[in-house]
Short mmCIF file of C-alpha atoms in Angstrom, two decimals:
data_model
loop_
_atom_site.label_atom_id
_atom_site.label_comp_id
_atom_site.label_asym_id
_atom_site.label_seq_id
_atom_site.Cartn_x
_atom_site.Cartn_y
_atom_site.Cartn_z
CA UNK A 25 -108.76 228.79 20.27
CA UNK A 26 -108.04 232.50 19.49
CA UNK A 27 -104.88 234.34 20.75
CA UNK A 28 -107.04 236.10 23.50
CA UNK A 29 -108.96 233.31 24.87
CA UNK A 30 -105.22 231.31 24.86
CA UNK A 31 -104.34 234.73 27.13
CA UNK A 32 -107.39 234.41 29.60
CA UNK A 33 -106.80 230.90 29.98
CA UNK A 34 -103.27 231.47 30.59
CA UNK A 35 -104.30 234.62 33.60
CA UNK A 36 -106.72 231.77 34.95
CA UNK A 37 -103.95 229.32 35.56
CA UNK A 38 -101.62 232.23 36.90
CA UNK A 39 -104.54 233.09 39.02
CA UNK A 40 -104.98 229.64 40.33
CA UNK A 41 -101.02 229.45 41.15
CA UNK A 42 -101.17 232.84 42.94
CA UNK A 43 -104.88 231.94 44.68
CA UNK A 44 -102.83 228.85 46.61
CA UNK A 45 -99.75 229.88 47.17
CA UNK A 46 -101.99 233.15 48.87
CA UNK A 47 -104.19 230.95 50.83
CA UNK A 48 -101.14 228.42 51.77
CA UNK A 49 -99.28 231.27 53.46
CA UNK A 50 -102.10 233.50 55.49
CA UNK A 51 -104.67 230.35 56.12
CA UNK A 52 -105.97 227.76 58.62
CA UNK A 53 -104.68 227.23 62.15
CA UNK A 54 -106.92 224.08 61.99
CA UNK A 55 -105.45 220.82 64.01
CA UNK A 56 -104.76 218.60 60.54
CA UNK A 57 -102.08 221.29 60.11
CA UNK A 58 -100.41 221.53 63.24
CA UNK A 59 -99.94 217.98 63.14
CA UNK A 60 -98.26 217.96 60.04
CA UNK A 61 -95.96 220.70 61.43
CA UNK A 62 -95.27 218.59 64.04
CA UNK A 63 -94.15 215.95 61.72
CA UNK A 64 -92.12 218.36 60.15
CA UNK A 65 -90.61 219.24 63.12
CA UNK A 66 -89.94 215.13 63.86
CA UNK A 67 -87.74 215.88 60.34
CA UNK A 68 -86.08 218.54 61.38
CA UNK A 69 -85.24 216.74 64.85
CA UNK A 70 -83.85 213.43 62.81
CA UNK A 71 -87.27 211.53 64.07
CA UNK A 72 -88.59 208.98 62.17
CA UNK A 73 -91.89 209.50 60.87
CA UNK A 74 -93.96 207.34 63.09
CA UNK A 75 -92.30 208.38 65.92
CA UNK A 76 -95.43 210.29 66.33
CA UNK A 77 -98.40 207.93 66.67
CA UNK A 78 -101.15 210.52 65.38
CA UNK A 79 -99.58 210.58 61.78
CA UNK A 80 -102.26 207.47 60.81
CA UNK A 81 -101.55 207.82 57.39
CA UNK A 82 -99.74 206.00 54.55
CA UNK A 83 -95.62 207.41 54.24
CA UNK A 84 -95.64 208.98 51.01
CA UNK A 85 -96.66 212.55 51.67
CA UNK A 86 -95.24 212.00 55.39
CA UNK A 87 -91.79 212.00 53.73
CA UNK A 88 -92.02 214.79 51.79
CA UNK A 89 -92.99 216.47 55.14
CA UNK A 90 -89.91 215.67 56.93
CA UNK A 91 -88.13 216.54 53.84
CA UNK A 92 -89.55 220.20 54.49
CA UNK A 93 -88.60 219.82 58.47
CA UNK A 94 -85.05 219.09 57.28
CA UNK A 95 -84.75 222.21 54.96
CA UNK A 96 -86.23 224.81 57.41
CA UNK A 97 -84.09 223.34 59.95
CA UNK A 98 -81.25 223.37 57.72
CA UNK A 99 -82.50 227.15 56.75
CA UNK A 100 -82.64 228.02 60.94
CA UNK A 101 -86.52 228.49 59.99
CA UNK A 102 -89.15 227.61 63.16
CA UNK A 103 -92.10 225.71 61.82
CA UNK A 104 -94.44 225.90 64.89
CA UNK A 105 -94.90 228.20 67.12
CA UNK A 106 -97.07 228.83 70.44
CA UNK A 107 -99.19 231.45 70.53
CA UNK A 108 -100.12 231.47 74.17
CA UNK A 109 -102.70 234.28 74.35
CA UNK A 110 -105.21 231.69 71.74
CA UNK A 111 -104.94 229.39 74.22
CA UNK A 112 -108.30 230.08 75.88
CA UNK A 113 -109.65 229.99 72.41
CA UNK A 114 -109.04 226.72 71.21
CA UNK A 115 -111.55 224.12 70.43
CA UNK A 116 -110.74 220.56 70.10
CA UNK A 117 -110.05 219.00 66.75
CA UNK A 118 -110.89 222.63 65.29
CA UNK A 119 -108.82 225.18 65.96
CA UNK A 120 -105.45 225.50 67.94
CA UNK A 121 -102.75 227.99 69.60
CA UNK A 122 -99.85 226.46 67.67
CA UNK A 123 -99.64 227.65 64.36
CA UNK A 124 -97.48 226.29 61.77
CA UNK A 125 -95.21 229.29 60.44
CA UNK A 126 -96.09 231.10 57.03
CA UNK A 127 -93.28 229.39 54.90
CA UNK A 128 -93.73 225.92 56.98
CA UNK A 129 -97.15 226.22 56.10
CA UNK A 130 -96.50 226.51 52.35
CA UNK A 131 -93.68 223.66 52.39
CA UNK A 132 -96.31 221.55 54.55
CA UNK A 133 -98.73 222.11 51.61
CA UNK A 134 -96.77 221.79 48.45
CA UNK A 135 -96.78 218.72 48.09
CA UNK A 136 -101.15 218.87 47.45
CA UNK A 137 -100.42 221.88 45.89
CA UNK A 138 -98.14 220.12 43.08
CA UNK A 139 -100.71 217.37 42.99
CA UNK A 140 -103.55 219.40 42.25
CA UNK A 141 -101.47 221.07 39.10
CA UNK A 142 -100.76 217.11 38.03
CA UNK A 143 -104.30 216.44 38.32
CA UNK A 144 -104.88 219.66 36.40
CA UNK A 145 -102.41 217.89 33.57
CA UNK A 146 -104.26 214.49 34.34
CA UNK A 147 -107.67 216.01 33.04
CA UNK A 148 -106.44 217.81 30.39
CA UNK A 149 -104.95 214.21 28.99
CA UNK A 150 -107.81 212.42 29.19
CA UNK A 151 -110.10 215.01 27.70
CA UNK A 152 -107.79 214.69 24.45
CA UNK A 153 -108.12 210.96 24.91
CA UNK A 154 -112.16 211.12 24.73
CA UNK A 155 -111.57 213.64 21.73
CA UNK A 156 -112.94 216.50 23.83
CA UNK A 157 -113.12 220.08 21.75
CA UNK A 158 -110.14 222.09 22.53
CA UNK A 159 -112.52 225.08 24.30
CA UNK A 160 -114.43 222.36 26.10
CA UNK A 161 -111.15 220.88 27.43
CA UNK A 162 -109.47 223.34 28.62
CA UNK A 163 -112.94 224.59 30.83
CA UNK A 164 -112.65 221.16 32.22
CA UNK A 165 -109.18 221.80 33.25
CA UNK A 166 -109.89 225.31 34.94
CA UNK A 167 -113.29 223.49 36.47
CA UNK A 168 -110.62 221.36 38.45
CA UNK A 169 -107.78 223.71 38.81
CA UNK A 170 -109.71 226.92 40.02
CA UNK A 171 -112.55 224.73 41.94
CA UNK A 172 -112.42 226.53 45.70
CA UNK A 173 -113.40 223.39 47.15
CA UNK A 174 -110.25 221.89 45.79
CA UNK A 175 -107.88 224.70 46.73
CA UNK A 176 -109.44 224.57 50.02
CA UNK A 177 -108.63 221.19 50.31
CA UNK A 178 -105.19 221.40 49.39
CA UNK A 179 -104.16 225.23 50.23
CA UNK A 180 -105.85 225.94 53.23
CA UNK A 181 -105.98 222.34 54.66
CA UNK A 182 -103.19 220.54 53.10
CA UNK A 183 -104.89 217.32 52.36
CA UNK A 184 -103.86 215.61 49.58
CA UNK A 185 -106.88 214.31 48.48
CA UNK A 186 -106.18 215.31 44.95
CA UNK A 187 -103.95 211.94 44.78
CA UNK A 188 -106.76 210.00 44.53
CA UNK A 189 -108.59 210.95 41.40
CA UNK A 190 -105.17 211.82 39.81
CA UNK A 191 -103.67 207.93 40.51
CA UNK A 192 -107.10 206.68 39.50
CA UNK A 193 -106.94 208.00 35.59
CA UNK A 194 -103.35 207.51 35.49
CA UNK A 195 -103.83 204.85 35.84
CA UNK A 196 -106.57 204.08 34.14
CA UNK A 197 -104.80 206.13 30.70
CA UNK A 198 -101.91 204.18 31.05
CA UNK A 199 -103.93 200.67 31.35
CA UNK A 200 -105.89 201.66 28.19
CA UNK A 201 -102.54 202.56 26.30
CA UNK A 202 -101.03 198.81 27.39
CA UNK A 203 -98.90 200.16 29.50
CA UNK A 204 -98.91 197.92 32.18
CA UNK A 205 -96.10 199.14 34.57
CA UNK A 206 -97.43 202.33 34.56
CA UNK A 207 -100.57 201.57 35.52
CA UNK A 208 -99.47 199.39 38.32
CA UNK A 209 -97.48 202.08 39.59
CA UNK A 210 -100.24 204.54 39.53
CA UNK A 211 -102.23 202.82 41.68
CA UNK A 212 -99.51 202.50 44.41
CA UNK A 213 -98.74 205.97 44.31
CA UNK A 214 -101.97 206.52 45.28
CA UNK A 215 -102.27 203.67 47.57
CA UNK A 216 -98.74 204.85 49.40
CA UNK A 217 -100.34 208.10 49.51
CA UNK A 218 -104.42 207.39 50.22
CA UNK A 219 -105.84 203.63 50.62
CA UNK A 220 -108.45 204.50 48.50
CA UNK A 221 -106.76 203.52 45.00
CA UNK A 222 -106.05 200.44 45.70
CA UNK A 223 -110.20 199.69 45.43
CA UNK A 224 -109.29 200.62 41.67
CA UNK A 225 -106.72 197.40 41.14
CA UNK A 226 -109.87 195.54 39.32
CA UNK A 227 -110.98 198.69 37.27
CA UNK A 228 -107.30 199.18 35.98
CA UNK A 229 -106.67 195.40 35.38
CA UNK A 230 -109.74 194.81 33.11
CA UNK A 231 -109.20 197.88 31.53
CA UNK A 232 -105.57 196.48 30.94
CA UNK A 233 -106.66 193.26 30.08
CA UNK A 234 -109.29 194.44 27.24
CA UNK A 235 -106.21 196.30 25.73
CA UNK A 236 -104.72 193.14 24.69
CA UNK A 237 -102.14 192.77 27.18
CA UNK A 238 -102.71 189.06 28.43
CA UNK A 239 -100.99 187.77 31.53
CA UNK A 240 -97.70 189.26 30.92
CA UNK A 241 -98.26 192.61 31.37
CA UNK A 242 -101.13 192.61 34.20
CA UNK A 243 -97.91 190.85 35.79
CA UNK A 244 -95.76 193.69 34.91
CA UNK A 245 -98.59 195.77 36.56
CA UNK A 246 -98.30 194.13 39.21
CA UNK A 247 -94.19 193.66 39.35
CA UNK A 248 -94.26 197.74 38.88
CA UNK A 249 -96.31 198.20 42.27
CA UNK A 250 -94.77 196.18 44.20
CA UNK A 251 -91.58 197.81 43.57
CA UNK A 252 -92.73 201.29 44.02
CA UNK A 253 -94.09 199.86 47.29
CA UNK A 254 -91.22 198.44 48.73
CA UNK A 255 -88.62 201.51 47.42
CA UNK A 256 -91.52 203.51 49.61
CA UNK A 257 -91.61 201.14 52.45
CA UNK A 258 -87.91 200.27 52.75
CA UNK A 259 -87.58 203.50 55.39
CA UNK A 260 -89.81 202.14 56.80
CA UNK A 261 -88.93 198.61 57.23
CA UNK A 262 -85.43 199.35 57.98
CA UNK A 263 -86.42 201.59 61.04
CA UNK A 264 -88.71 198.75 61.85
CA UNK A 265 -91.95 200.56 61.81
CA UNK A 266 -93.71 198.70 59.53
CA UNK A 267 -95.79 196.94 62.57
CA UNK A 268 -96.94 200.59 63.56
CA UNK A 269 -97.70 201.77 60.00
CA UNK A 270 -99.97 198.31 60.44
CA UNK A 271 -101.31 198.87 63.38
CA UNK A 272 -101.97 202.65 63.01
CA UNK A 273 -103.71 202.45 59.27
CA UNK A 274 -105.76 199.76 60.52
CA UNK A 275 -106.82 201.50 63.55
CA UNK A 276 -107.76 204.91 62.04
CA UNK A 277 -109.92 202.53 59.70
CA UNK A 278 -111.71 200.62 62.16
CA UNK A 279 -112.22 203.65 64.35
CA UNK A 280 -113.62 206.65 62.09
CA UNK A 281 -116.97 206.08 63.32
CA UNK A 282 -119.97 207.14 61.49
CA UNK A 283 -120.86 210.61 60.07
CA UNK A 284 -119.54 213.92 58.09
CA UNK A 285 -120.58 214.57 55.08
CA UNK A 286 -122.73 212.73 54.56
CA UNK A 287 -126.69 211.36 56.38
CA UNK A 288 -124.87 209.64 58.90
CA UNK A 289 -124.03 213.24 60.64
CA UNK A 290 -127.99 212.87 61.56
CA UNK A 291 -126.95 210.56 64.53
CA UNK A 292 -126.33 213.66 66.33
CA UNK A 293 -129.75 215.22 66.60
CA UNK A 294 -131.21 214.40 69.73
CA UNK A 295 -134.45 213.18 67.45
CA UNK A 296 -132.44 209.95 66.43
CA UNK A 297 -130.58 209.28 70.00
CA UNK A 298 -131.82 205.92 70.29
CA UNK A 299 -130.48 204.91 66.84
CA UNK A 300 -126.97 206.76 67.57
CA UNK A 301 -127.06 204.20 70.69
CA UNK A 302 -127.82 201.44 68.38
CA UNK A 303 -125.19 202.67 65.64
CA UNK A 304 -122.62 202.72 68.76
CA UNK A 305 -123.13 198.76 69.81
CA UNK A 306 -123.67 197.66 66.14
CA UNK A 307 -121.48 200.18 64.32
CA UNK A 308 -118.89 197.29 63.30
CA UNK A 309 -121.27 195.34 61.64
CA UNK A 310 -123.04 197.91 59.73
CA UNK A 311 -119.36 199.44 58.70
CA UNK A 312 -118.91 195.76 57.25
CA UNK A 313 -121.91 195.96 55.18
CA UNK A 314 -120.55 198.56 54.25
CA UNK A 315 -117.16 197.34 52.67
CA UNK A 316 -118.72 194.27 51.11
CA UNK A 317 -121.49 196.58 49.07
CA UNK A 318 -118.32 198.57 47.84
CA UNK A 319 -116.21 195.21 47.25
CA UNK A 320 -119.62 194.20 45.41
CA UNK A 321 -119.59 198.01 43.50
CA UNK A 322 -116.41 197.01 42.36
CA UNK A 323 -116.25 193.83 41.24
CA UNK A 324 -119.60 194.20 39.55
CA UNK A 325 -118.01 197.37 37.77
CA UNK A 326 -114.92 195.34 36.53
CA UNK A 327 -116.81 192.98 35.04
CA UNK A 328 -119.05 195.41 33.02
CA UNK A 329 -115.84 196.95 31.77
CA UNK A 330 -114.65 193.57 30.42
CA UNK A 331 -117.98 193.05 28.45
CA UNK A 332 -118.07 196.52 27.11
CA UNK A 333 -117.08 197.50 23.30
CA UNK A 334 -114.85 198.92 22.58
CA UNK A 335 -113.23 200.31 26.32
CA UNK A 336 -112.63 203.86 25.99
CA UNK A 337 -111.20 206.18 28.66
CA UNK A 338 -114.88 208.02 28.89
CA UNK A 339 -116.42 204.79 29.43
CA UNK A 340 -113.72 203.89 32.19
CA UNK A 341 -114.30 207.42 33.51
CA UNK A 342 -118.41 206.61 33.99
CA UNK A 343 -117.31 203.05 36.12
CA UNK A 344 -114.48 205.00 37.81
CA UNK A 345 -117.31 207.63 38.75
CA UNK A 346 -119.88 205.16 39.97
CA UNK A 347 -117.64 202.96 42.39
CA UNK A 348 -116.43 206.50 43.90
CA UNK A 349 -119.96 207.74 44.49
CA UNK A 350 -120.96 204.26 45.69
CA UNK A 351 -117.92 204.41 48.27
CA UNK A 352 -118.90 207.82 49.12
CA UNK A 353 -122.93 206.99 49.99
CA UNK A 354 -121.76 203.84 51.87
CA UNK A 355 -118.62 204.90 53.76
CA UNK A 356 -119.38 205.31 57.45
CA UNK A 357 -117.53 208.66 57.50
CA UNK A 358 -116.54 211.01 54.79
CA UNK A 359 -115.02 213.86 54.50
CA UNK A 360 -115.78 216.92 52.19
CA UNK A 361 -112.59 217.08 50.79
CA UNK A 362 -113.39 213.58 49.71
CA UNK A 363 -115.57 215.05 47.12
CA UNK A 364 -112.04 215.84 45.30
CA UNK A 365 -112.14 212.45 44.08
CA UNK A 366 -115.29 212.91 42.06
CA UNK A 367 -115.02 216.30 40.86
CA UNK A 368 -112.14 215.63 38.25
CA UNK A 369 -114.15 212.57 36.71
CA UNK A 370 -117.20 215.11 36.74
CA UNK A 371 -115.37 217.73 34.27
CA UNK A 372 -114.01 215.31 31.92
CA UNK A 373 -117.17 213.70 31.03
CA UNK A 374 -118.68 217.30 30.91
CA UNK A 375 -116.31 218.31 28.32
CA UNK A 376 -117.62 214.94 26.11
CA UNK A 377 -120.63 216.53 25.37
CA UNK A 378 -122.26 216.09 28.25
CA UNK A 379 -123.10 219.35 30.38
CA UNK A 380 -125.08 217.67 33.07
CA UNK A 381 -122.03 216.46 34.52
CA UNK A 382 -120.11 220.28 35.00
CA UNK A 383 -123.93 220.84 37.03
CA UNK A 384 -123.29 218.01 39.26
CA UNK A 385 -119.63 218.98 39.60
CA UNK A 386 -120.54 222.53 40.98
CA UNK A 387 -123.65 220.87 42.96
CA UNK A 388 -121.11 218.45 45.05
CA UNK A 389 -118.39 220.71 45.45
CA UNK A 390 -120.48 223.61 46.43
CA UNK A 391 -121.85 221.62 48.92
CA UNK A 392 -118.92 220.24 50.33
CA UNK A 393 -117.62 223.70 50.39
CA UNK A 394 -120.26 224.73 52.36
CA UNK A 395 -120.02 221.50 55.07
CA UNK A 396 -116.39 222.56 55.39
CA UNK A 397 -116.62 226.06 56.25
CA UNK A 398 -120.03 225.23 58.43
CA UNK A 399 -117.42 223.12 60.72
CA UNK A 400 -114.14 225.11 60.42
CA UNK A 401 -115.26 227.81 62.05
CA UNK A 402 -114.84 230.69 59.31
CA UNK A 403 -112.84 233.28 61.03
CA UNK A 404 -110.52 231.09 62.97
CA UNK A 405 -109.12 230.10 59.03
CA UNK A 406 -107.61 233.81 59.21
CA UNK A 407 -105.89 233.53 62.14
CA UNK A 408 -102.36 233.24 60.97
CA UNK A 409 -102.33 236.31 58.79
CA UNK A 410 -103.46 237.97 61.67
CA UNK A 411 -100.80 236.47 63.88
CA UNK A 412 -97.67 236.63 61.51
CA UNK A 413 -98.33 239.54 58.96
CA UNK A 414 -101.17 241.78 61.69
CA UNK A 415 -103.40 242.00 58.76
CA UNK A 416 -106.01 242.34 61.63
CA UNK A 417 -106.89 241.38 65.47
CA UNK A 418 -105.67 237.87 65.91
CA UNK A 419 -107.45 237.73 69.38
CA UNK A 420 -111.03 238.86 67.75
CA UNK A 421 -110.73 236.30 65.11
CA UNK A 422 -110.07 233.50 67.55
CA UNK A 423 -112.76 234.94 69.76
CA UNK A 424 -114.99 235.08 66.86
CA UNK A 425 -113.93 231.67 65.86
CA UNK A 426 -114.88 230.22 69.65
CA UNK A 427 -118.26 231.63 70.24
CA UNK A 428 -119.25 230.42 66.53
CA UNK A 429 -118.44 226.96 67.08
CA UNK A 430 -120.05 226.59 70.74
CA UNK A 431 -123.29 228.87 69.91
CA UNK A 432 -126.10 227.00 71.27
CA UNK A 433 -128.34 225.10 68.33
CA UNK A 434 -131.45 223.87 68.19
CA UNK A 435 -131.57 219.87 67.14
CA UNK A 436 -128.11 219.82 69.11
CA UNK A 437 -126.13 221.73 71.56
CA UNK A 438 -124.29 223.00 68.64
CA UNK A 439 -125.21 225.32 65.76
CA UNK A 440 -122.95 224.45 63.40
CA UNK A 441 -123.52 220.74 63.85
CA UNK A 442 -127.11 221.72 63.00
CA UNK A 443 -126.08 223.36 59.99
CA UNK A 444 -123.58 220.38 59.17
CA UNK A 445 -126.55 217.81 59.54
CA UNK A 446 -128.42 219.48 56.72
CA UNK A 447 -126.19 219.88 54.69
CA UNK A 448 -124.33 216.59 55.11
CA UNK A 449 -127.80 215.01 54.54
CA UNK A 450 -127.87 216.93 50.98
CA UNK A 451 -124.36 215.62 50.34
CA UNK A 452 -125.40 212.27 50.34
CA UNK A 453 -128.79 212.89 48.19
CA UNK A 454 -125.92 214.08 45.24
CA UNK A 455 -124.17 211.61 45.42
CA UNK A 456 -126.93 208.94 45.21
CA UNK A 457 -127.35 211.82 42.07
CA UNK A 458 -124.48 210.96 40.52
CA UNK A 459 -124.44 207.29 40.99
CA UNK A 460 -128.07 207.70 38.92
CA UNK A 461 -126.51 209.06 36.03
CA UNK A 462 -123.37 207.37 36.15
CA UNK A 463 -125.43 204.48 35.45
CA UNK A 464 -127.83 205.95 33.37
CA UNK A 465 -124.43 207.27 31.28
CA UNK A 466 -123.24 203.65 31.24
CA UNK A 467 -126.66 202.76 29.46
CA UNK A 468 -126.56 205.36 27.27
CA UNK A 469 -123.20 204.62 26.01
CA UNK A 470 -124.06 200.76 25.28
CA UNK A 471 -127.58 200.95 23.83
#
């Protein structure tokens, strides 16, 4: 690489730095964030962190967000605040009058902010792994780092879905190295963080086992989680709340219902009412169905990898690829930031060589991207630089932000949701897409 592409790559990764640390500060007065303010606040207050039953998610991240709570409280720093003349502006589950201060904000999305630069580092590992060129490599890297869906995600939304693909190769380097604690305590990072890694325990164990390790050091994989897990889950055992972190993780998965991203959003046109009546009696069932064709995707995909020869990281990257985009067509509800979990796998098998992969990369995240902003309601994202730095009329914006997401639509009540439909329905054509040539990769690669 010459000294001036070394610069532009280095202005890229500034950019990317300066892009989220922008959109953390002036962006989103959605309802995911308030709630993590609030659970910033429970820090600041000495609460514990399921003190607040609508925090239905594993403690990890929740910690580091009533680390922040303590240090603005510490700082005399409010985190939320009420801005009373939104109130007749808010929609439900969209958009909200309490807004999460500017600096809250950023401490409340830091920690996806940090993991999307580790994910960054995660790529750039494996591509040297699969003996990627150095130019094609370091694309892959600015693919993931300076993907808008992905700085949306994290920046503007402060999900942390970024935890999930970067556990998941982790893990999956560190299996095909022999390292067997450090695979085990990949995966429950990611678990402790998102469920979703924890599908990848059979992926990361034949990849471990075709290593050479034998018994002994699957068992150290297995020795490492479990103590990652309970140094996690000690808080949470000693302030007893481990029958609520049960209770509440098993209830947000039992009732997430069917549809985003995805052709289950169709249920809401009035064309398929009788089937969204159906869905609602037999829902259960078909969610079921649903697990065991993943658990199948899996354990199917595990066994390939123990066959295969030799196991490389791109070849673990292909089954790593095809049991996400299997869990993605099949999940009752997904949503678009879930597409995070894909696009890293996407780069790195673009920079082996193969350039169909960077086309499917852009093709999901764009429209995931799109599904997003269709439901955010665009101008409402804007609101808090209005509101804290009067970049422009807070009150027009949330206006703006109100009559877009209750204008009258044509296949529903709601335009947007007419919009969504379409372009969930596409979401779920690419990723039956990418399951296609993840399997017609894994062919390929053991004619």
């Amino acid at each position: 690489m010459t000294v001036r592409q070394h610069r532009i790559f280095t202005a890229l990764v500034l950019a990317g730095v300066l892009v989220r640390i922008g959109a953390a500060l002036f962006t989103t007065n959605s309802q995911d964030v308030a709630l993590f303010g609030y659970i910033a606040t429970q820090g600041a207050q000495g609460h514990t962190l399921y003190g607040d039953p609508e925090f239905s998610y594993p403690p990890l991240v929740g910690f580091i967000m009533l680390a922040a709570g303590k240090l603005l409280a510490i700082l005399g720093l409010p985190i939320v605040v009420h801005a009373a003349p939104l109130s007749p502006f808010a929609v439900p589950g969209l958009v909200t009058a309490d807004l999460a201060t500017p600096f809250a904000s950023l401490l409340i999305k830091l920690p996806a902010m940090l993991g999307d630069a580790a994910l960054a580092l995660a790529v750039d590992r494996a591509c040297r792994l699969a003996g990627a060129r150095e130019t094609a490599r370091r694309i892959a890297v600015i693919f993931v780092w300076l993907n808008p869906l992905i700085i949306f995600d994290s920046s503007v939304q402060a999900s942390w879905d970024c935890i999930v693909p970067l556990s998941i190769i982790a893990a999956g380097m560190a299996a095909l190295d022999g390292e067997g604690s450090a695979s085990g305590a990949w995966i429950a990072i990611g678990a402790l963080a998102k469920i979703v890694p924890v599908t990848f325990i059979p992926l990361a164990a034949a990849a471990l086992w075709r290593a050479g390790s034998g018994v002994w050091r699957l068992a150290s994989a297995i020795g490492a989680g479990a103590i990652v897990a309970a140094v996690a889950l000690g808080p949470i055992a000693a302030s007893g709340e481990l029958p609520a972190l049960r209770d509440l993780v098993a209830g947000r998965s039992a009732a997430a219902g069917f549809g985003g991203f995805n052709a289950w959003t169709s249920l809401h046109a009035y064309v398929f009412a009788q089937a969204a009546a159906w869905m609602a009696i037999h829902g259960p069932t078909v969610a079921t169905v649903a697990s065991v064709v993943q658990f199948v995707a899996v354990v199917v995909t595990a066994v390939a990898l123990l066959r295969v020869t030799p196991l490389t990281i791109e070849r673990f990257v292909i089954a790593a690829t095809a049991v996400l985009a299997v869990i993605l067509v099949t999940a009752p509800y997904v949503q678009p930031g879930y597409v995070v979990w894909l696009a890293p796998f996407c780069a790195i098998l673009g920079a082996c060589g193969k350039p169909r992969w960077n086309a499917l990369l852009w093709l999901a995240s764009g429209c995931a991207l799109a599904f997003m902003l269709t439901v955010r309601a665009p101008a409402a994202l804007a609101v808090p630089a209005c509101w804290f730095f009067h970049l422009c009329d807070p009150l027009a914006f949330v206006r703006a932000g109100y009559a877009y997401a209750y204008e009258s639509g044509t296949l529903t009540p709601l335009a947007q949701v007419d919009n969504g439909m379409i372009v969930g329905i596409a979401g779920t054509f690419v990723f039956l897409l990418v399951v296609w040539c993840a399997l017609a990769e894994w062919r390929k690669a053991n004619a």
